[in-house]
XYZ file of C-alpha atoms in Angstrom:
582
model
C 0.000 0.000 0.000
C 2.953 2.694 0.428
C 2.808 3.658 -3.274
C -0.811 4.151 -3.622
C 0.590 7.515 -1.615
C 3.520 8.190 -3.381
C 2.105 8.967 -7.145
C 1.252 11.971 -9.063
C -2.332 14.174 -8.733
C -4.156 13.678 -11.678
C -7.865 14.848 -11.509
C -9.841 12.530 -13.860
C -13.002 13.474 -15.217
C -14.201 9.481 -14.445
C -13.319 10.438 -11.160
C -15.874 13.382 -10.604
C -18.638 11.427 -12.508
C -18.620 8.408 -10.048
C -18.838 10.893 -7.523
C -21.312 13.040 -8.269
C -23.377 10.030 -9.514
C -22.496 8.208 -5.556
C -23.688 11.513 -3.847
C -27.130 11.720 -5.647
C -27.611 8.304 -5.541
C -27.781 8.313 -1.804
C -29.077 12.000 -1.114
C -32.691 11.012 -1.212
C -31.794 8.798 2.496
C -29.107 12.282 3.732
C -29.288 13.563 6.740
C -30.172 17.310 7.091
C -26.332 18.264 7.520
C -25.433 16.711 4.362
C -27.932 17.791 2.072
C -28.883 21.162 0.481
C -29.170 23.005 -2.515
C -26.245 24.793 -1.650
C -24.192 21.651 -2.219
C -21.202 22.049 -5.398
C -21.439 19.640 -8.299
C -18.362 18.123 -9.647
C -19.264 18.602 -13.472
C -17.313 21.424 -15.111
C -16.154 22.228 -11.865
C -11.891 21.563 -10.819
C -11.734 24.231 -7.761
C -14.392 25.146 -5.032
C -14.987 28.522 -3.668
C -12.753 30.246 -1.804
C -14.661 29.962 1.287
C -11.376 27.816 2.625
C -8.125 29.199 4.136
C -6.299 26.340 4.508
C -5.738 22.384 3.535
C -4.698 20.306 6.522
C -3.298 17.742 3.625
C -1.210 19.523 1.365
C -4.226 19.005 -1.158
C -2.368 15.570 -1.419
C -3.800 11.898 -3.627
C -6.875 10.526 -1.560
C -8.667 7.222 -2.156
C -11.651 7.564 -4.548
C -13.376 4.742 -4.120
C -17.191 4.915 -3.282
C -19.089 2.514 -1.048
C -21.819 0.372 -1.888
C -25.130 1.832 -3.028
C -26.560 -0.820 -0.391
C -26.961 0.460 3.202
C -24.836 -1.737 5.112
C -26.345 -4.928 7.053
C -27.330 -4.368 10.548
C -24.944 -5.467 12.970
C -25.321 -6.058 16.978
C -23.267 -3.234 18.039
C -20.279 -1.158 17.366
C -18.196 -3.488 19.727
C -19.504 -6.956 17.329
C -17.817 -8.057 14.645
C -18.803 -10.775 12.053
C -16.956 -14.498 13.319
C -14.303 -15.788 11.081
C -15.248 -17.731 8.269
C -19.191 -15.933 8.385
C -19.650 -14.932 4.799
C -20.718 -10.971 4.899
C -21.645 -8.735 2.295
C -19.869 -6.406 0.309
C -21.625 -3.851 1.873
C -21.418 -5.411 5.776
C -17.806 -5.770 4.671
C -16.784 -2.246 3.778
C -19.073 -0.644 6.900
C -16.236 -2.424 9.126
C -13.677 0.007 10.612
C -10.983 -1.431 12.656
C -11.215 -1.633 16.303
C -8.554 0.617 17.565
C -9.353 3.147 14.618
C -12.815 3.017 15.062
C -12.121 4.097 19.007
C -10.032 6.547 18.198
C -13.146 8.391 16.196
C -15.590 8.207 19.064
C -12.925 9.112 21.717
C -12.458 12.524 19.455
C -15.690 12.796 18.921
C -16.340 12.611 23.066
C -13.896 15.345 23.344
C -14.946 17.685 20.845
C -18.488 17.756 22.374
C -16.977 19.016 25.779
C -14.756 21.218 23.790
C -16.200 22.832 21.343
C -19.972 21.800 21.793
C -21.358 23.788 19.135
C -19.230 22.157 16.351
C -21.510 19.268 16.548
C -18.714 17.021 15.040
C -19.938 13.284 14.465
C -17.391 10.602 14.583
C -18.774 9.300 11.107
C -16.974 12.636 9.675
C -13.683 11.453 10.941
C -14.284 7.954 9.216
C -15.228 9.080 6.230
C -12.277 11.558 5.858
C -10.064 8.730 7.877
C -11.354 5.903 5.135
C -10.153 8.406 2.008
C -7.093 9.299 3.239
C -5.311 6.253 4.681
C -8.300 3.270 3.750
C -8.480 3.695 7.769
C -4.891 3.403 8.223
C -4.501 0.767 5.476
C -7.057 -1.033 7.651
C -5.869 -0.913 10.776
C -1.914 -1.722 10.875
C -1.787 -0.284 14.570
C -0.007 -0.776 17.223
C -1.742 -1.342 20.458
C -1.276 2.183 21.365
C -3.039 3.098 17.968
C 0.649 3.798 16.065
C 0.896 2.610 12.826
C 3.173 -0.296 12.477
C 4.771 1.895 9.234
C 4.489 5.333 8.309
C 2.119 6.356 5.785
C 3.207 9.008 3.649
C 1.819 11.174 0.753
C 3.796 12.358 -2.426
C 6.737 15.034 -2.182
C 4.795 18.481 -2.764
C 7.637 19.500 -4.624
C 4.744 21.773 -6.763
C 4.977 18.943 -10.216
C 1.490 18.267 -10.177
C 0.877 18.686 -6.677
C 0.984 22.069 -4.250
C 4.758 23.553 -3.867
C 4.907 22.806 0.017
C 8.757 23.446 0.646
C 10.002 21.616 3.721
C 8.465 22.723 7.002
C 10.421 20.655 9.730
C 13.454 19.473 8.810
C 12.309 16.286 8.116
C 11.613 14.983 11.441
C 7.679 14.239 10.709
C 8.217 12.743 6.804
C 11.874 12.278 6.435
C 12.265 14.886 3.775
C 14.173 17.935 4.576
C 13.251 19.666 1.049
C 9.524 19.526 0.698
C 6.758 18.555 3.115
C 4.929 15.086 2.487
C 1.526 14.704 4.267
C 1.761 12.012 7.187
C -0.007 9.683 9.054
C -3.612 7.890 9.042
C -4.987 11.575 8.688
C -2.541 12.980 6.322
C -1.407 15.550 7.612
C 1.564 18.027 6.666
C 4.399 18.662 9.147
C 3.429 22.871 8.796
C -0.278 21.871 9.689
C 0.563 19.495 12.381
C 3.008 22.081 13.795
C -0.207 24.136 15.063
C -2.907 21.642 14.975
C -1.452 18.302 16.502
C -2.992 17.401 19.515
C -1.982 14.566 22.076
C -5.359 12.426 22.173
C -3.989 9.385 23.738
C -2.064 10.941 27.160
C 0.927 9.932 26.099
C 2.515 13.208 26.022
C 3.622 13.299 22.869
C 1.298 14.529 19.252
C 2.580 12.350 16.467
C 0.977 12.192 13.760
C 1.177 8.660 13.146
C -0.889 7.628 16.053
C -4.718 7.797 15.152
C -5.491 9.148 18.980
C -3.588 12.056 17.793
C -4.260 12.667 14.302
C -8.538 11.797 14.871
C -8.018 14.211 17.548
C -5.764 16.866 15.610
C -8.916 16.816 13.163
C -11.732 17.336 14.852
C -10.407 20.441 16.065
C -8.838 21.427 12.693
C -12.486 20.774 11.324
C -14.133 22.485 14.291
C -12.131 25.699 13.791
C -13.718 29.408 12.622
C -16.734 28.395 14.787
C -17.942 25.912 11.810
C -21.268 24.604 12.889
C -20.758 20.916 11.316
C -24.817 20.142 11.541
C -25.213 22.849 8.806
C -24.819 22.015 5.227
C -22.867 25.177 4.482
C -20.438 24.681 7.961
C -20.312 21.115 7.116
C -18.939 21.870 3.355
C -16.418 24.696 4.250
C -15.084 21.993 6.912
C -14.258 19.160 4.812
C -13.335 21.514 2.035
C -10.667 22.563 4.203
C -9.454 19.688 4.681
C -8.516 19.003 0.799
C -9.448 21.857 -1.149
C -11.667 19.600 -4.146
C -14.926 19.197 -4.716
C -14.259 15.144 -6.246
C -12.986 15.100 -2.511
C -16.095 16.987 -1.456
C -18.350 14.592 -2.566
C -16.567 11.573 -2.047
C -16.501 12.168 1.714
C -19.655 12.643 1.827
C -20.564 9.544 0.377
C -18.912 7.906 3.114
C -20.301 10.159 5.923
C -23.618 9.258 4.701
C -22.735 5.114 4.437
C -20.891 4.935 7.948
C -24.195 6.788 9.263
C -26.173 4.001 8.115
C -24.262 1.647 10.568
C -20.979 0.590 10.969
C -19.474 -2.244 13.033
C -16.008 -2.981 14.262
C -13.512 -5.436 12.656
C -9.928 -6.586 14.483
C -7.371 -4.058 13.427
C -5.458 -5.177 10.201
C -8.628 -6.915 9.243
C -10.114 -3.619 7.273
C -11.341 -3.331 3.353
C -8.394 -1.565 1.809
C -9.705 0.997 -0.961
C -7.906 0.897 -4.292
C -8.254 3.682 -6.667
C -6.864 6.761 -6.188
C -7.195 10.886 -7.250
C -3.822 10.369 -8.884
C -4.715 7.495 -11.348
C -6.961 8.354 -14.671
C -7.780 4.725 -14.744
C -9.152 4.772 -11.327
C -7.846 1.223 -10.959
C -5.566 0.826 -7.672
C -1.773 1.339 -8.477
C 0.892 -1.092 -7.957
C 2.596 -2.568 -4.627
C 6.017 -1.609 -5.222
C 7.208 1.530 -3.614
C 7.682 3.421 -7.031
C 7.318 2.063 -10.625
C 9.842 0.360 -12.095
C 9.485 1.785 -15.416
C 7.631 4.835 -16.778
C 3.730 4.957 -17.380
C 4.576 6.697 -20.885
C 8.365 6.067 -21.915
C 10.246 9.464 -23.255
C 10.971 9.082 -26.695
C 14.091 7.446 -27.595
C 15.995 6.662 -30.853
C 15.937 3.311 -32.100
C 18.123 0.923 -30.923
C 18.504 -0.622 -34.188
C 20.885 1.176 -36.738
C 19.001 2.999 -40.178
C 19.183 1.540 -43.175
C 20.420 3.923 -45.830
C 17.781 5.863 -47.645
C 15.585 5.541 -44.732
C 13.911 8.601 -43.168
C 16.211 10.227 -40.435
C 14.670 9.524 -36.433
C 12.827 11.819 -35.182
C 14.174 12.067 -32.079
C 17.126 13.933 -30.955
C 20.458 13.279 -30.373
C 21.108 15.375 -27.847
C 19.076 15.880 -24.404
C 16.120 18.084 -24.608
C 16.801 20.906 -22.231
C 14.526 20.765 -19.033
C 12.383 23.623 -19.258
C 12.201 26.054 -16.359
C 8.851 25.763 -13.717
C 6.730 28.818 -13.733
C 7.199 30.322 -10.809
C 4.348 29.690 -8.182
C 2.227 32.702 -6.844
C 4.277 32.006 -3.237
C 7.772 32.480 -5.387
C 7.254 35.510 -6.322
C 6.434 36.863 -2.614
C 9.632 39.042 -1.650
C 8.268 40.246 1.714
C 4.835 41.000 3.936
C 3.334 43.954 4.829
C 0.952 45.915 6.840
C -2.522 46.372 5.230
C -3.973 48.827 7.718
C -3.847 47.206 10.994
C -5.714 49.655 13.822
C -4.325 49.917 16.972
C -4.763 46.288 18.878
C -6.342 46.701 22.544
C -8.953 44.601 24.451
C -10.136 44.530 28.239
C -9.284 41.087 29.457
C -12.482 38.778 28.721
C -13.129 41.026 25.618
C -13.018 40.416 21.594
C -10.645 42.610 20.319
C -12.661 44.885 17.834
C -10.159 44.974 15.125
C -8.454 42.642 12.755
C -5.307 42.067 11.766
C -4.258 42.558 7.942
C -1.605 41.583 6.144
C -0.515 41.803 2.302
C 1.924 39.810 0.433
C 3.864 41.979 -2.146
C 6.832 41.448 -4.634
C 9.527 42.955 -4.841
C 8.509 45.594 -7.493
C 5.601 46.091 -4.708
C 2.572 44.443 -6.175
C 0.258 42.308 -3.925
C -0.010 38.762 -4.885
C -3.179 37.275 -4.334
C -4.446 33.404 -2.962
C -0.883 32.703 -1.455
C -1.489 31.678 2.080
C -0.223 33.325 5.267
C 0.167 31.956 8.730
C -0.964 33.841 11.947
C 0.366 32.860 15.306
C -0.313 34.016 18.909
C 3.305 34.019 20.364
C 4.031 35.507 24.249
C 3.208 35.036 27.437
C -0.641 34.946 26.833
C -3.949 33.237 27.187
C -5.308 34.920 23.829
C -6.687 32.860 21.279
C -8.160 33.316 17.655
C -12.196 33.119 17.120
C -12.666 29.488 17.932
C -9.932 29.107 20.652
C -6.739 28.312 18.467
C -3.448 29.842 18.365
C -2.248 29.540 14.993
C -4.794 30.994 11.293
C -3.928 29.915 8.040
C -5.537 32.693 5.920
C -5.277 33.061 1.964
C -4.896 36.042 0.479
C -7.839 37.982 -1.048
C -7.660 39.323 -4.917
C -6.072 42.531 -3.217
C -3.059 40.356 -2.350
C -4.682 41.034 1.887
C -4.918 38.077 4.239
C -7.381 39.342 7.291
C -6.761 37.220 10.106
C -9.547 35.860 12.382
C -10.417 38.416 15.232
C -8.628 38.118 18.247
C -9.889 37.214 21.832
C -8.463 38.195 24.534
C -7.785 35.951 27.924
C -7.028 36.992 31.493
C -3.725 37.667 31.418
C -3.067 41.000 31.069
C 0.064 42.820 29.031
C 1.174 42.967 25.900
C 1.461 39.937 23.457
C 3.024 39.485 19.742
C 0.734 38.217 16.781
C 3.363 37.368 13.530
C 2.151 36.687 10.447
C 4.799 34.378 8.186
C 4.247 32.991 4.538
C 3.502 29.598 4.243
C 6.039 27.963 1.583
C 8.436 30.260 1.597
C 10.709 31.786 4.139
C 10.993 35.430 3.993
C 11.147 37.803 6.756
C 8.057 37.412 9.178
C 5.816 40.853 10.102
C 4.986 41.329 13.883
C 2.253 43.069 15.296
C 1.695 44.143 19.298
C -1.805 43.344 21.174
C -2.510 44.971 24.784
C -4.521 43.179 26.741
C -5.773 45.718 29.351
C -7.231 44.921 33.183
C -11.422 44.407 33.591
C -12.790 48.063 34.679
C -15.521 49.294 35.959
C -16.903 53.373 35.506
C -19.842 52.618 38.200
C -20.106 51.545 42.024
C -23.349 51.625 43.568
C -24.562 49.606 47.383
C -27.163 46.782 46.539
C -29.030 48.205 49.845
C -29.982 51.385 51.049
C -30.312 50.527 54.760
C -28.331 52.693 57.205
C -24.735 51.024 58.667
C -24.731 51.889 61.916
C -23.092 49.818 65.244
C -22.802 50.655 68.980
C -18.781 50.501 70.401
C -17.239 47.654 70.647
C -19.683 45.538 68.638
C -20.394 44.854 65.352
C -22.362 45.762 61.574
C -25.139 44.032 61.581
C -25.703 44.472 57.762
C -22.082 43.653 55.392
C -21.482 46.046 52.282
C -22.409 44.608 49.099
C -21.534 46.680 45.973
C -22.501 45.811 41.998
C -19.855 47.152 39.713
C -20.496 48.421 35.931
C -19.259 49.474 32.624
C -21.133 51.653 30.180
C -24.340 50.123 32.119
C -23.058 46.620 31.368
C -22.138 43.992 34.364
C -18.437 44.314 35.052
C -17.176 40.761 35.943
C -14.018 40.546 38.009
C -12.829 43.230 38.236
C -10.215 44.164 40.955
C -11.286 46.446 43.732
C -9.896 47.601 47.080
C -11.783 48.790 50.119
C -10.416 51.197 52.726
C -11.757 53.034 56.057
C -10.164 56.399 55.052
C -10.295 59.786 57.477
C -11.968 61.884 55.561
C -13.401 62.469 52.535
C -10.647 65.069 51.179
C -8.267 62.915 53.319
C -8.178 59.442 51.943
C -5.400 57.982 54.259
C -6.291 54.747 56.399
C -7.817 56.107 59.820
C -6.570 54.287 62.715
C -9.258 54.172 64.778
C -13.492 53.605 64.297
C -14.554 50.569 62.140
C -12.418 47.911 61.081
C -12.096 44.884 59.725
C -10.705 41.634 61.041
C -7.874 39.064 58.869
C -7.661 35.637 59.229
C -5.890 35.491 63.126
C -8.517 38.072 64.240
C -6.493 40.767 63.983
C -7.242 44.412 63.243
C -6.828 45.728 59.454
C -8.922 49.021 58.012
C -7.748 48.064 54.208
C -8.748 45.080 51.904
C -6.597 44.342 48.676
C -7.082 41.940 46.022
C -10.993 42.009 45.992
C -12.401 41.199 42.912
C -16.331 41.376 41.794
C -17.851 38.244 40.740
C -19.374 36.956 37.919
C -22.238 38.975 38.368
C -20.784 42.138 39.490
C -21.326 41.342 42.933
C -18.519 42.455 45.819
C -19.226 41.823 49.139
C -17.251 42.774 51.999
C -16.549 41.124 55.118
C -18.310 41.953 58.265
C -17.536 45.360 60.030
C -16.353 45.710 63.800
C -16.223 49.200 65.921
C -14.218 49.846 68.575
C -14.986 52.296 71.603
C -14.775 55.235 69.164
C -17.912 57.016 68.440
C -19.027 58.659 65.083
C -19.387 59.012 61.642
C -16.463 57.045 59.818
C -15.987 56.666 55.892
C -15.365 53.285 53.807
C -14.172 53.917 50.366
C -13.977 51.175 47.919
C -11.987 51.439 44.426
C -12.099 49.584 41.005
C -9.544 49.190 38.598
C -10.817 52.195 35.748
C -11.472 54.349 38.351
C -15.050 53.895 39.791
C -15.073 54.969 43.307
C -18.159 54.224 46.234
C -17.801 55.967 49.786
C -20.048 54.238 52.565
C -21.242 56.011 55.363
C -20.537 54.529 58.734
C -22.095 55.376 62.314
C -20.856 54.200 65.620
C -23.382 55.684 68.064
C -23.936 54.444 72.155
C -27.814 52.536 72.575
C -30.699 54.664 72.675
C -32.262 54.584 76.322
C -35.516 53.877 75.574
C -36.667 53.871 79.287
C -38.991 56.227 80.946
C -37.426 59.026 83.338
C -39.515 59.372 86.910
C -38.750 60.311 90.171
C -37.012 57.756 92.337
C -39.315 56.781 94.872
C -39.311 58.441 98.799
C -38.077 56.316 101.783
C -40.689 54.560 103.747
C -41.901 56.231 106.690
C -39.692 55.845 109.430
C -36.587 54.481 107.366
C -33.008 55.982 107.721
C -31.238 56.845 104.608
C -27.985 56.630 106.064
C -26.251 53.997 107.953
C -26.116 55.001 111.902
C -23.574 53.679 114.586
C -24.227 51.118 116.596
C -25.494 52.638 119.995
């Protein structure tokens, strides 16, 4: 199976007509996610819309072949598989997915849903794109830890008949240090991996050999830009993204549509391999050996045999036809990045950042190239993400030669952070642009109750202080405050005697630091204690922006609410002083 990934792209027409025929064969029984009118037809069409930023493969070969027009058999469960020697069907057959692979899905699948709930990823998605790109990792040749036993590797995108990919990482993911290949049972490449690998088995390691990683590593690479995957138009730009071709398109879909019909597990190794492939016109499955042996067309040569005299002089040269020179790619001719506009780049922590970064690729004469694609990453000490809750964009290039990246949102940490936009393909210098982050604030500080504070000496509030914090009449979530019993109200110094406040070993403080509100806006302060000093006392309490709330306080002796009246007269008779003994 290694070669079926190591031949050239060739689109064939046969191709897109076996398709297109698979996909309306099986609409009428589609789900509502994959059906539409909205959905592309192959015929007269090579390229999709630009709707896509990115191809997690490379746009490398994929298997093209189409399953049954029979829904598959029934089976018990997902965790049954047909005994040995029972005869199944071609269609029971081809709804098997290995064991280990088939876990892998669902385990991604599980994750995504706590992740990134409103992606609405199913794990039949991941098999279908799983069963085109690797024939489910040649069917299953796993390891137990879900490695496969040998890599699996597209074609050198060395840009002859394929995308110009040059080498990404040194070889360490594909073994070639001069163009990327696409790798593993997901296929991806090494400069998509670099951003998008994930570590789904706990190993802690993200190779892209190992299924837990690479079913992982796609779910989120389909689940990025917020892509609602029940949709039929979130569903397209998704797998479109993956492998930027409508034949690819529709062939997926095919298989997202069977594997919803029911699917059972097989042992690993034990899985239908596919045979024919995007790059062969005769849609027939290639041969074993790593690379042919001899040409598919031979290059014209001169005949062996010497020519008789009087017969007409070969055709062919004598001497080698010069090797004409490749057209240089829309990513050659980029000399060097530049700003397209970029506003200023500042957020409250929490917030969306309300303007975009934009970049243009130019030449060196100075005009912008157009669909080349360029790479945004979050670098720093930072908690931002992009929309969707990634740290790396691949963005094309509009017709104005401008990549926009996705907006930014911003995390708790405060501070400055770096955004750098690099060209995918090419190394030329990168461009680097500066986010602030800035602390929550609040403009507005107002008491949730309107009852008076008041305590006798020595005792204690009755009532706490509770305070709800704003911004421009919005809640303001934690933001930081302080509180303080200050002397007066043109003297904001700590006073040092009245109301106080007590720490953790009972102790006597008068300020509060690092108080934050709450997710509802909500500060409330501990309880209040007086000492013997009677009076009107102030507690001011700050946010970060400025808003500012001073409390009136009133330590004031008991009331005597008893009646005044005369003491009453000694009886009669009675002394009211003690008199010596006689």
């Amino acid at each position: 199976m290694t070669a079926h990934f190591g031949r050239r792209l060739r689109k064939g027409a046969a191709t897109t007509a076996v398709a297109a025929a698979a996909v309306a064969a099986l609409s009428a029984s589609q789900a509502p996610a994959v059906t539409g009118n909205d959905r592309p037809t192959a015929a007269g069409q090579t390229t999709p819309d630009g709707s896509t930023d990115h191809s997690a493969t490379g746009d490398s070969p994929y298997y093209t072949d189409l399953p049954p027009l029979s829904s598959p058999l029934p089976s018990p469960s997902d965790s049954q598989s047909p005994s040995i020697g029972t005869p199944v069907s071609v269609g029971e057959a081809e709804a098997g997915i290995p064991a280990t692979i088939l876990d892998a899905y669902k385990k991604a699948e599980t994750e995504l849903a706590a992740s990134k709930p409103g992606c609405n990823l199913p794990w039949q998605l991941l098999a279908a794109i799983g069963k085109v790109e690797s024939g489910q990792a040649r069917g299953g040749q796993v390891d137990a830890s879900g490695t496969t036993t040998s890599k699996i590797l597209g074609p050198a995108l060395d840009g002859n008949g394929f995308a110009l990919i040059k080498d990404t990482d040194n070889g360490a993911y594909d073994g070639n240090s001069t163009y990327d290949q696409a790798v593993g049972p997901m296929q991806f490449i090494p400069s998509t991996w670099a951003w998008a690998g994930r570590d789904g088995n706990g190993d802690g390691k993200k190779d892209p050999n190992n299924i837990y990683d690479a079913a992982l590593a796609a779910g989120h690479y389909l689940c990025r830009n917020d892509w609602n995957l029940s949709t039929d138009a979130g569903l397209r730009s998704a797998i479109l993204s993956y492998n930027n071709s409508t034949d690819y398109l529709n062939t997926v879909l095919s298989w997202l549509e069977y594997y919803r019909k029911g699917t059972h597990s097989v042992p690993d190794g034990t899985g239908t391999l596919p045979s024919g492939r995007s790059d062969d016109n005769s849609g027939t499955s290639p041969t074993t050996s790593p690379s042919p042996t001899t040409p598919a067309t031979p290059s014209p040569s001169p005949d062996p045999t010497p020519s008789k005299p009087g017969t007409t002089t070969p055709s062919a040269p004598t001497s080698p036809t010069p090797t004409p020179t490749p057209t240089p790619t829309p990513t050659d001719t980029v000399a060097k990045l530049a700003d397209a506009g970029t506003a200023k780049l500042t957020a409250m922590a929490g917030d969306a950042f309300s303007k975009k970064i934009s970049t243009s690729a130019k030449t060196s004469a100075g005009k912008t190239v157009a669909k080349v694609r360029i790479r945004f990453t979050i670098v720093g000490d930072t908690d931002a993400t992009f929309t969707g809750g990634e740290k790396v964009a691949v963005v094309v290039t509009n017709a104005s030669g401008v990549a926009v990246a996705p907006a930014l949102q911003a995390g708790e940490t405060t501070g400055d952070f770096t955004v750098r936009a690099t060209l995918v393909g090419r190394t030329i210098a990168g461009l680097d642009y500066t986010a602030s982050v800035t602390p929550r604030v609040a403009d507005t500080l107002a008491r949730t109750a309107t009852t008076a504070l008041t305590c006798t000496p020595g005792g204690e509030f009755a009532d706490q202080v509770e305070v709800k914090a704003t911004y421009k009449g919005a809640v303001a979530d934690k933001v930081g405050a302080t509180a303080t019993l200050i002397k007066a109200a043109d003297d904001t110094t700590e006073n040092d005697k009245g109301p106080y406040f007590k720490d953790a070993d009972g102790k006597t403080i008068r300020t509060l630091t690092g108080l934050a509100t709450d997710a509802d806006g909500l500060l409330k302060l501990p309880k209040l204690y007086a000492d013997d000093t009677t009076g009107t006392f102030l507690l001011q309490i700050t946010t970060t922006g400025g808003a500012t709330l001073t409390v009136e306080l009133t330590v004031a002796a008991a009331t005597d609410t008893s009646s005044a009246s005369p003491s009453p007269s000694p009886s009669a008779g009675a002394s009211t002083s003690a008199s010596p003994s006689a």
